[in-house]
Amino acid sequence: AQSVTQLDSHVSVSEGTPVLLRCNYSSSYSPSLFWYVQHPNKGLQLLLKYTSAATLVKGINGFEAEFKKSETSFHLTKPSAHMSDAAEYFCVVSDRDGTASKLTFGTGTRLQVTL
Amino acid sequence: DAGVTQSPTHLIKTRGQQVTLRCSPISGHKSVSWYQQVLGQGPQFIFQYYEKEERGRGNFPDRFSARQFPNYSSELNVNALLLGDSALYLCASSLEGRLGYGYTFGSGTRLTVV
């Protein structure tokens, strides 16, 4: 089974500074990877996805992620944090479970943005 | 176009009762999946349905069941509720339900079991 590990449970940055949320994956074949964001008391919103095309993936709200096979990483970055970015971020891998296609979530990283 | 809609948004039930949660996927999406998110954790896979057939289920007891209707909407049923079933239940729809396709999530149903 494939899995993802989010290396930080909590990240705090100042508004206007760069954001880095780290994710490593474990996969026996080329994975499909996603980043989702969850604001308090809300559902999940897809930020971006990697499906074996370009290794640098651009998403919504200025976020991007780079797939590095040699490092088995898929870190999420943003050049300049905004207060509205404060939320829970999940690194996710799409995996086959029998005939089902399921999403396996990491444990999440809570991003705090301070003034 | 409407996104994934779930009802109800909040629900309070007593231990031992039964509950039915509903989900309407994005128009044209044929796959619906259900996830359970316990407070402070990432969502866990419960079921996937595609074209009205169960594709798979996660590690959940038989108290959990689901079905998909001809219009691709879906219901999740949980019998004999336990306190530990308190969670946010998320529905996700996908065009084909295959690896690599994006999944769009609804806002969820917050179930509290007392």
mmCIF file of C-alpha atoms in Angstrom:
data_model
loop_
_atom_site.group_PDB
_atom_site.id
_atom_site.type_symbol
_atom_site.label_atom_id
_atom_site.label_comp_id
_atom_site.label_asym_id
_atom_site.label_seq_id
_atom_site.Cartn_x
_atom_site.Cartn_y
_atom_site.Cartn_z
ATOM 1 C CA ALA A 1 0.000 0.000 0.000
ATOM 2 C CA GLN A 2 1.086 3.517 -0.672
ATOM 3 C CA SER A 3 1.420 6.069 2.091
ATOM 4 C CA VAL A 4 2.401 9.654 2.777
ATOM 5 C CA THR A 5 4.199 11.176 5.758
ATOM 6 C CA GLN A 6 3.801 14.814 6.634
ATOM 7 C CA LEU A 7 6.929 15.803 8.460
ATOM 8 C CA ASP A 8 5.527 18.723 10.449
ATOM 9 C CA SER A 9 2.320 18.707 12.445
ATOM 10 C CA HIS A 10 2.427 22.479 12.888
ATOM 11 C CA VAL A 11 4.118 25.272 10.922
ATOM 12 C CA SER A 12 4.049 28.941 11.854
ATOM 13 C CA VAL A 13 5.098 31.730 9.469
ATOM 14 C CA SER A 14 4.769 35.478 9.342
ATOM 15 C CA GLU A 15 2.537 37.072 6.754
ATOM 16 C CA GLY A 16 4.516 37.787 3.584
ATOM 17 C CA THR A 17 7.171 35.134 4.210
ATOM 18 C CA PRO A 18 7.531 31.845 2.297
ATOM 19 C CA VAL A 19 5.617 28.711 3.199
ATOM 20 C CA LEU A 20 7.075 25.193 3.073
ATOM 21 C CA LEU A 21 4.974 22.171 4.057
ATOM 22 C CA ARG A 22 6.846 18.893 3.744
ATOM 23 C CA CYS A 23 5.529 15.561 2.534
ATOM 24 C CA ASN A 24 7.284 12.294 1.742
ATOM 25 C CA TYR A 25 5.585 9.405 -0.006
ATOM 26 C CA SER A 26 6.082 5.685 -0.142
ATOM 27 C CA SER A 27 5.095 3.985 -3.375
ATOM 28 C CA SER A 28 5.978 0.931 -5.388
ATOM 29 C CA TYR A 29 5.012 2.677 -8.630
ATOM 30 C CA SER A 30 4.509 6.193 -9.941
ATOM 31 C CA PRO A 31 1.976 7.712 -7.570
ATOM 32 C CA SER A 32 -0.816 10.213 -8.001
ATOM 33 C CA LEU A 33 -0.332 12.846 -5.318
ATOM 34 C CA PHE A 34 -2.517 15.673 -4.114
ATOM 35 C CA TRP A 35 -2.540 18.498 -1.630
ATOM 36 C CA TYR A 36 -5.842 19.421 -0.014
ATOM 37 C CA VAL A 37 -6.612 22.302 2.340
ATOM 38 C CA GLN A 38 -9.240 22.346 5.061
ATOM 39 C CA HIS A 39 -10.308 25.572 6.701
ATOM 40 C CA PRO A 40 -11.923 25.375 10.146
ATOM 41 C CA ASN A 41 -15.320 23.681 10.091
ATOM 42 C CA LYS A 42 -15.178 23.325 6.325
ATOM 43 C CA GLY A 43 -14.751 20.507 3.825
ATOM 44 C CA LEU A 44 -11.637 19.738 1.819
ATOM 45 C CA GLN A 45 -10.517 21.802 -1.145
ATOM 46 C CA LEU A 46 -8.106 20.511 -3.776
ATOM 47 C CA LEU A 47 -5.025 22.734 -4.065
ATOM 48 C CA LEU A 48 -3.148 20.792 -6.728
ATOM 49 C CA LYS A 49 -2.436 17.325 -8.076
ATOM 50 C CA TYR A 50 0.473 15.451 -9.629
ATOM 51 C CA THR A 51 -0.279 12.673 -12.090
ATOM 52 C CA SER A 52 3.096 11.955 -13.786
ATOM 53 C CA ALA A 53 3.086 14.939 -16.131
ATOM 54 C CA ALA A 54 5.216 17.981 -15.203
ATOM 55 C CA THR A 55 7.111 17.540 -11.941
ATOM 56 C CA LEU A 56 6.423 21.134 -10.890
ATOM 57 C CA VAL A 57 2.720 21.485 -10.289
ATOM 58 C CA LYS A 58 0.995 24.835 -9.915
ATOM 59 C CA GLY A 59 -2.181 25.043 -7.913
ATOM 60 C CA ILE A 60 -4.673 27.579 -6.719
ATOM 61 C CA ASN A 61 -3.978 30.605 -4.521
ATOM 62 C CA GLY A 62 -0.297 30.757 -5.483
ATOM 63 C CA PHE A 63 0.644 27.319 -4.138
ATOM 64 C CA GLU A 64 2.883 24.921 -5.995
ATOM 65 C CA ALA A 65 4.519 21.559 -5.330
ATOM 66 C CA GLU A 66 7.470 19.740 -6.831
ATOM 67 C CA PHE A 67 7.520 15.972 -7.293
ATOM 68 C CA LYS A 68 11.047 14.652 -6.617
ATOM 69 C CA LYS A 69 11.311 10.945 -7.277
ATOM 70 C CA SER A 70 14.903 10.702 -6.038
ATOM 71 C CA GLU A 71 13.855 12.128 -2.670
ATOM 72 C CA THR A 72 10.330 10.608 -2.649
ATOM 73 C CA SER A 73 9.051 14.041 -1.735
ATOM 74 C CA PHE A 74 6.154 16.261 -2.728
ATOM 75 C CA HIS A 75 6.614 19.446 -0.721
ATOM 76 C CA LEU A 76 4.091 22.288 -0.911
ATOM 77 C CA THR A 77 5.368 25.863 -1.202
ATOM 78 C CA LYS A 78 4.096 29.395 -1.535
ATOM 79 C CA PRO A 79 6.345 32.449 -1.972
ATOM 80 C CA SER A 80 4.392 34.759 0.314
ATOM 81 C CA ALA A 81 1.940 33.703 3.026
ATOM 82 C CA HIS A 82 -1.365 35.447 3.513
ATOM 83 C CA MET A 83 -3.513 35.437 6.630
ATOM 84 C CA SER A 84 -6.206 33.567 4.715
ATOM 85 C CA ASP A 85 -3.783 30.645 4.207
ATOM 86 C CA ALA A 86 -4.137 29.639 7.856
ATOM 87 C CA ALA A 87 -5.690 26.164 7.709
ATOM 88 C CA GLU A 88 -4.979 22.426 7.882
ATOM 89 C CA TYR A 89 -3.128 20.995 4.884
ATOM 90 C CA PHE A 90 -3.202 17.344 3.877
ATOM 91 C CA CYS A 91 -0.811 15.524 1.587
ATOM 92 C CA VAL A 92 -2.699 12.715 -0.114
ATOM 93 C CA VAL A 93 -1.865 9.736 -2.319
ATOM 94 C CA SER A 94 -4.332 7.928 -4.550
ATOM 95 C CA ASP A 95 -4.021 4.193 -4.115
ATOM 96 C CA ARG A 96 -5.627 1.037 -5.430
ATOM 97 C CA ASP A 97 -7.401 -1.083 -2.817
ATOM 98 C CA GLY A 98 -8.770 -4.107 -4.642
ATOM 99 C CA THR A 99 -11.061 -2.609 -7.258
ATOM 100 C CA ALA A 100 -11.442 0.646 -5.348
ATOM 101 C CA SER A 101 -9.505 3.805 -5.938
ATOM 102 C CA LYS A 102 -9.064 5.434 -2.559
ATOM 103 C CA LEU A 103 -7.299 8.453 -1.134
ATOM 104 C CA THR A 104 -4.856 7.915 1.713
ATOM 105 C CA PHE A 105 -4.315 11.059 3.761
ATOM 106 C CA GLY A 106 -1.340 12.162 5.763
ATOM 107 C CA THR A 107 -1.816 13.278 9.335
ATOM 108 C CA GLY A 108 -2.044 16.925 8.351
ATOM 109 C CA THR A 109 -0.022 20.081 8.923
ATOM 110 C CA ARG A 110 -1.626 23.025 10.631
ATOM 111 C CA LEU A 111 -0.377 26.277 9.122
ATOM 112 C CA GLN A 112 -0.469 29.327 11.347
ATOM 113 C CA VAL A 113 0.115 32.758 9.797
ATOM 114 C CA THR A 114 0.990 35.633 12.092
ATOM 115 C CA LEU A 115 1.173 39.379 11.505
ATOM 116 C CA ASP B 1 -22.863 24.247 -11.325
ATOM 117 C CA ALA B 2 -23.506 22.957 -7.825
ATOM 118 C CA GLY B 3 -20.656 21.214 -6.089
ATOM 119 C CA VAL B 4 -20.965 18.114 -3.958
ATOM 120 C CA THR B 5 -23.874 18.581 -1.587
ATOM 121 C CA GLN B 6 -24.326 16.716 1.670
ATOM 122 C CA SER B 7 -27.227 16.621 4.067
ATOM 123 C CA PRO B 8 -27.787 17.168 6.859
ATOM 124 C CA THR B 9 -24.919 19.458 7.861
ATOM 125 C CA HIS B 10 -25.156 18.583 11.528
ATOM 126 C CA LEU B 11 -26.757 15.701 13.372
ATOM 127 C CA ILE B 12 -26.990 14.581 16.995
ATOM 128 C CA LYS B 13 -27.884 10.962 17.723
ATOM 129 C CA THR B 14 -28.009 8.731 20.767
ATOM 130 C CA ARG B 15 -25.936 5.578 21.180
ATOM 131 C CA GLY B 16 -27.617 2.578 19.573
ATOM 132 C CA GLN B 17 -29.587 4.628 17.061
ATOM 133 C CA GLN B 18 -29.251 4.471 13.300
ATOM 134 C CA VAL B 19 -28.346 7.343 10.969
ATOM 135 C CA THR B 20 -28.541 7.994 7.230
ATOM 136 C CA LEU B 21 -26.344 10.571 5.545
ATOM 137 C CA ARG B 22 -26.921 11.759 1.987
ATOM 138 C CA CYS B 23 -24.688 12.961 -0.805
ATOM 139 C CA SER B 24 -25.320 14.373 -4.266
ATOM 140 C CA PRO B 25 -22.264 14.359 -6.536
ATOM 141 C CA ILE B 26 -21.310 16.921 -9.114
ATOM 142 C CA SER B 27 -23.431 16.568 -12.215
ATOM 143 C CA GLY B 28 -21.845 13.999 -14.531
ATOM 144 C CA HIS B 29 -19.708 12.403 -11.830
ATOM 145 C CA LYS B 30 -20.326 8.681 -11.586
ATOM 146 C CA SER B 31 -18.183 7.817 -8.574
ATOM 147 C CA VAL B 32 -18.954 8.629 -4.958
ATOM 148 C CA SER B 33 -16.701 7.878 -2.018
ATOM 149 C CA TRP B 34 -17.272 8.266 1.714
ATOM 150 C CA TYR B 35 -14.665 9.248 4.290
ATOM 151 C CA GLN B 36 -14.733 9.560 8.064
ATOM 152 C CA GLN B 37 -12.706 12.310 9.706
ATOM 153 C CA VAL B 38 -12.333 12.049 13.449
ATOM 154 C CA LEU B 39 -11.357 15.276 15.192
ATOM 155 C CA GLY B 40 -7.661 15.990 14.835
ATOM 156 C CA GLN B 41 -7.013 13.294 12.228
ATOM 157 C CA GLY B 42 -6.976 12.952 8.459
ATOM 158 C CA PRO B 43 -9.974 11.440 6.678
ATOM 159 C CA GLN B 44 -10.221 7.642 6.471
ATOM 160 C CA PHE B 45 -11.689 5.781 3.488
ATOM 161 C CA ILE B 46 -15.022 4.051 4.137
ATOM 162 C CA PHE B 47 -16.557 3.185 0.729
ATOM 163 C CA GLN B 48 -16.297 3.820 -2.982
ATOM 164 C CA TYR B 49 -19.195 3.388 -5.384
ATOM 165 C CA TYR B 50 -19.067 3.586 -9.157
ATOM 166 C CA GLU B 51 -22.028 3.159 -11.468
ATOM 167 C CA LYS B 52 -24.120 1.956 -8.531
ATOM 168 C CA GLU B 53 -21.731 -0.834 -7.607
ATOM 169 C CA GLU B 54 -19.508 -1.027 -4.567
ATOM 170 C CA ARG B 55 -15.886 -0.845 -5.652
ATOM 171 C CA GLY B 56 -14.404 -1.276 -2.220
ATOM 172 C CA ARG B 57 -14.625 -0.572 1.462
ATOM 173 C CA GLY B 58 -12.142 0.436 4.094
ATOM 174 C CA ASN B 59 -11.517 -1.068 7.501
ATOM 175 C CA PHE B 60 -14.927 -0.315 8.988
ATOM 176 C CA PRO B 61 -17.386 -2.693 10.686
ATOM 177 C CA ASP B 62 -20.492 -4.057 9.019
ATOM 178 C CA ARG B 63 -22.540 -1.469 10.906
ATOM 179 C CA PHE B 64 -21.506 0.843 8.084
ATOM 180 C CA SER B 65 -23.273 0.380 4.764
ATOM 181 C CA ALA B 66 -23.920 2.483 1.703
ATOM 182 C CA ARG B 67 -25.588 2.492 -1.656
ATOM 183 C CA GLN B 68 -25.628 4.525 -4.846
ATOM 184 C CA PHE B 69 -28.767 5.349 -6.761
ATOM 185 C CA PRO B 70 -29.377 5.524 -10.553
ATOM 186 C CA ASN B 71 -28.902 9.320 -10.422
ATOM 187 C CA TYR B 72 -25.478 8.672 -8.783
ATOM 188 C CA SER B 73 -26.471 10.161 -5.433
ATOM 189 C CA SER B 74 -25.507 8.095 -2.421
ATOM 190 C CA GLU B 75 -26.488 7.287 1.140
ATOM 191 C CA LEU B 76 -24.288 6.190 4.014
ATOM 192 C CA ASN B 77 -25.997 4.269 6.802
ATOM 193 C CA VAL B 78 -24.580 3.573 10.213
ATOM 194 C CA ASN B 79 -26.408 1.233 12.590
ATOM 195 C CA ALA B 80 -26.050 0.753 16.330
ATOM 196 C CA LEU B 81 -24.187 4.030 16.772
ATOM 197 C CA LEU B 82 -21.245 4.181 19.159
ATOM 198 C CA LEU B 83 -19.690 7.240 20.763
ATOM 199 C CA GLY B 84 -16.633 6.623 18.591
ATOM 200 C CA ASP B 85 -18.695 7.163 15.450
ATOM 201 C CA SER B 86 -18.761 10.883 16.238
ATOM 202 C CA ALA B 87 -16.933 12.473 13.328
ATOM 203 C CA LEU B 88 -17.174 14.580 10.200
ATOM 204 C CA TYR B 89 -18.411 12.393 7.345
ATOM 205 C CA LEU B 90 -17.217 13.556 3.967
ATOM 206 C CA CYS B 91 -18.505 12.624 0.558
ATOM 207 C CA ALA B 92 -16.274 12.949 -2.503
ATOM 208 C CA SER B 93 -17.265 12.683 -6.129
ATOM 209 C CA SER B 94 -15.106 11.902 -9.115
ATOM 210 C CA LEU B 95 -15.778 11.675 -12.815
ATOM 211 C CA GLU B 96 -14.542 8.120 -13.248
ATOM 212 C CA GLY B 97 -13.246 7.085 -9.838
ATOM 213 C CA ARG B 98 -9.909 5.948 -11.223
ATOM 214 C CA LEU B 99 -6.439 6.604 -9.912
ATOM 215 C CA GLY B 100 -5.244 10.085 -10.730
ATOM 216 C CA TYR B 101 -8.644 11.672 -11.150
ATOM 217 C CA GLY B 102 -9.368 14.575 -8.877
ATOM 218 C CA TYR B 103 -11.915 14.181 -6.136
ATOM 219 C CA THR B 104 -14.227 17.012 -5.116
ATOM 220 C CA PHE B 105 -15.368 16.941 -1.516
ATOM 221 C CA GLY B 106 -18.565 18.181 0.032
ATOM 222 C CA SER B 107 -18.602 20.222 3.229
ATOM 223 C CA GLY B 108 -19.486 17.165 5.252
ATOM 224 C CA THR B 109 -21.998 16.057 7.848
ATOM 225 C CA ARG B 110 -20.947 16.553 11.452
ATOM 226 C CA LEU B 111 -22.306 13.595 13.432
ATOM 227 C CA THR B 112 -22.312 13.733 17.215
ATOM 228 C CA VAL B 113 -23.253 10.600 19.147
ATOM 229 C CA VAL B 114 -24.222 11.152 22.790
#
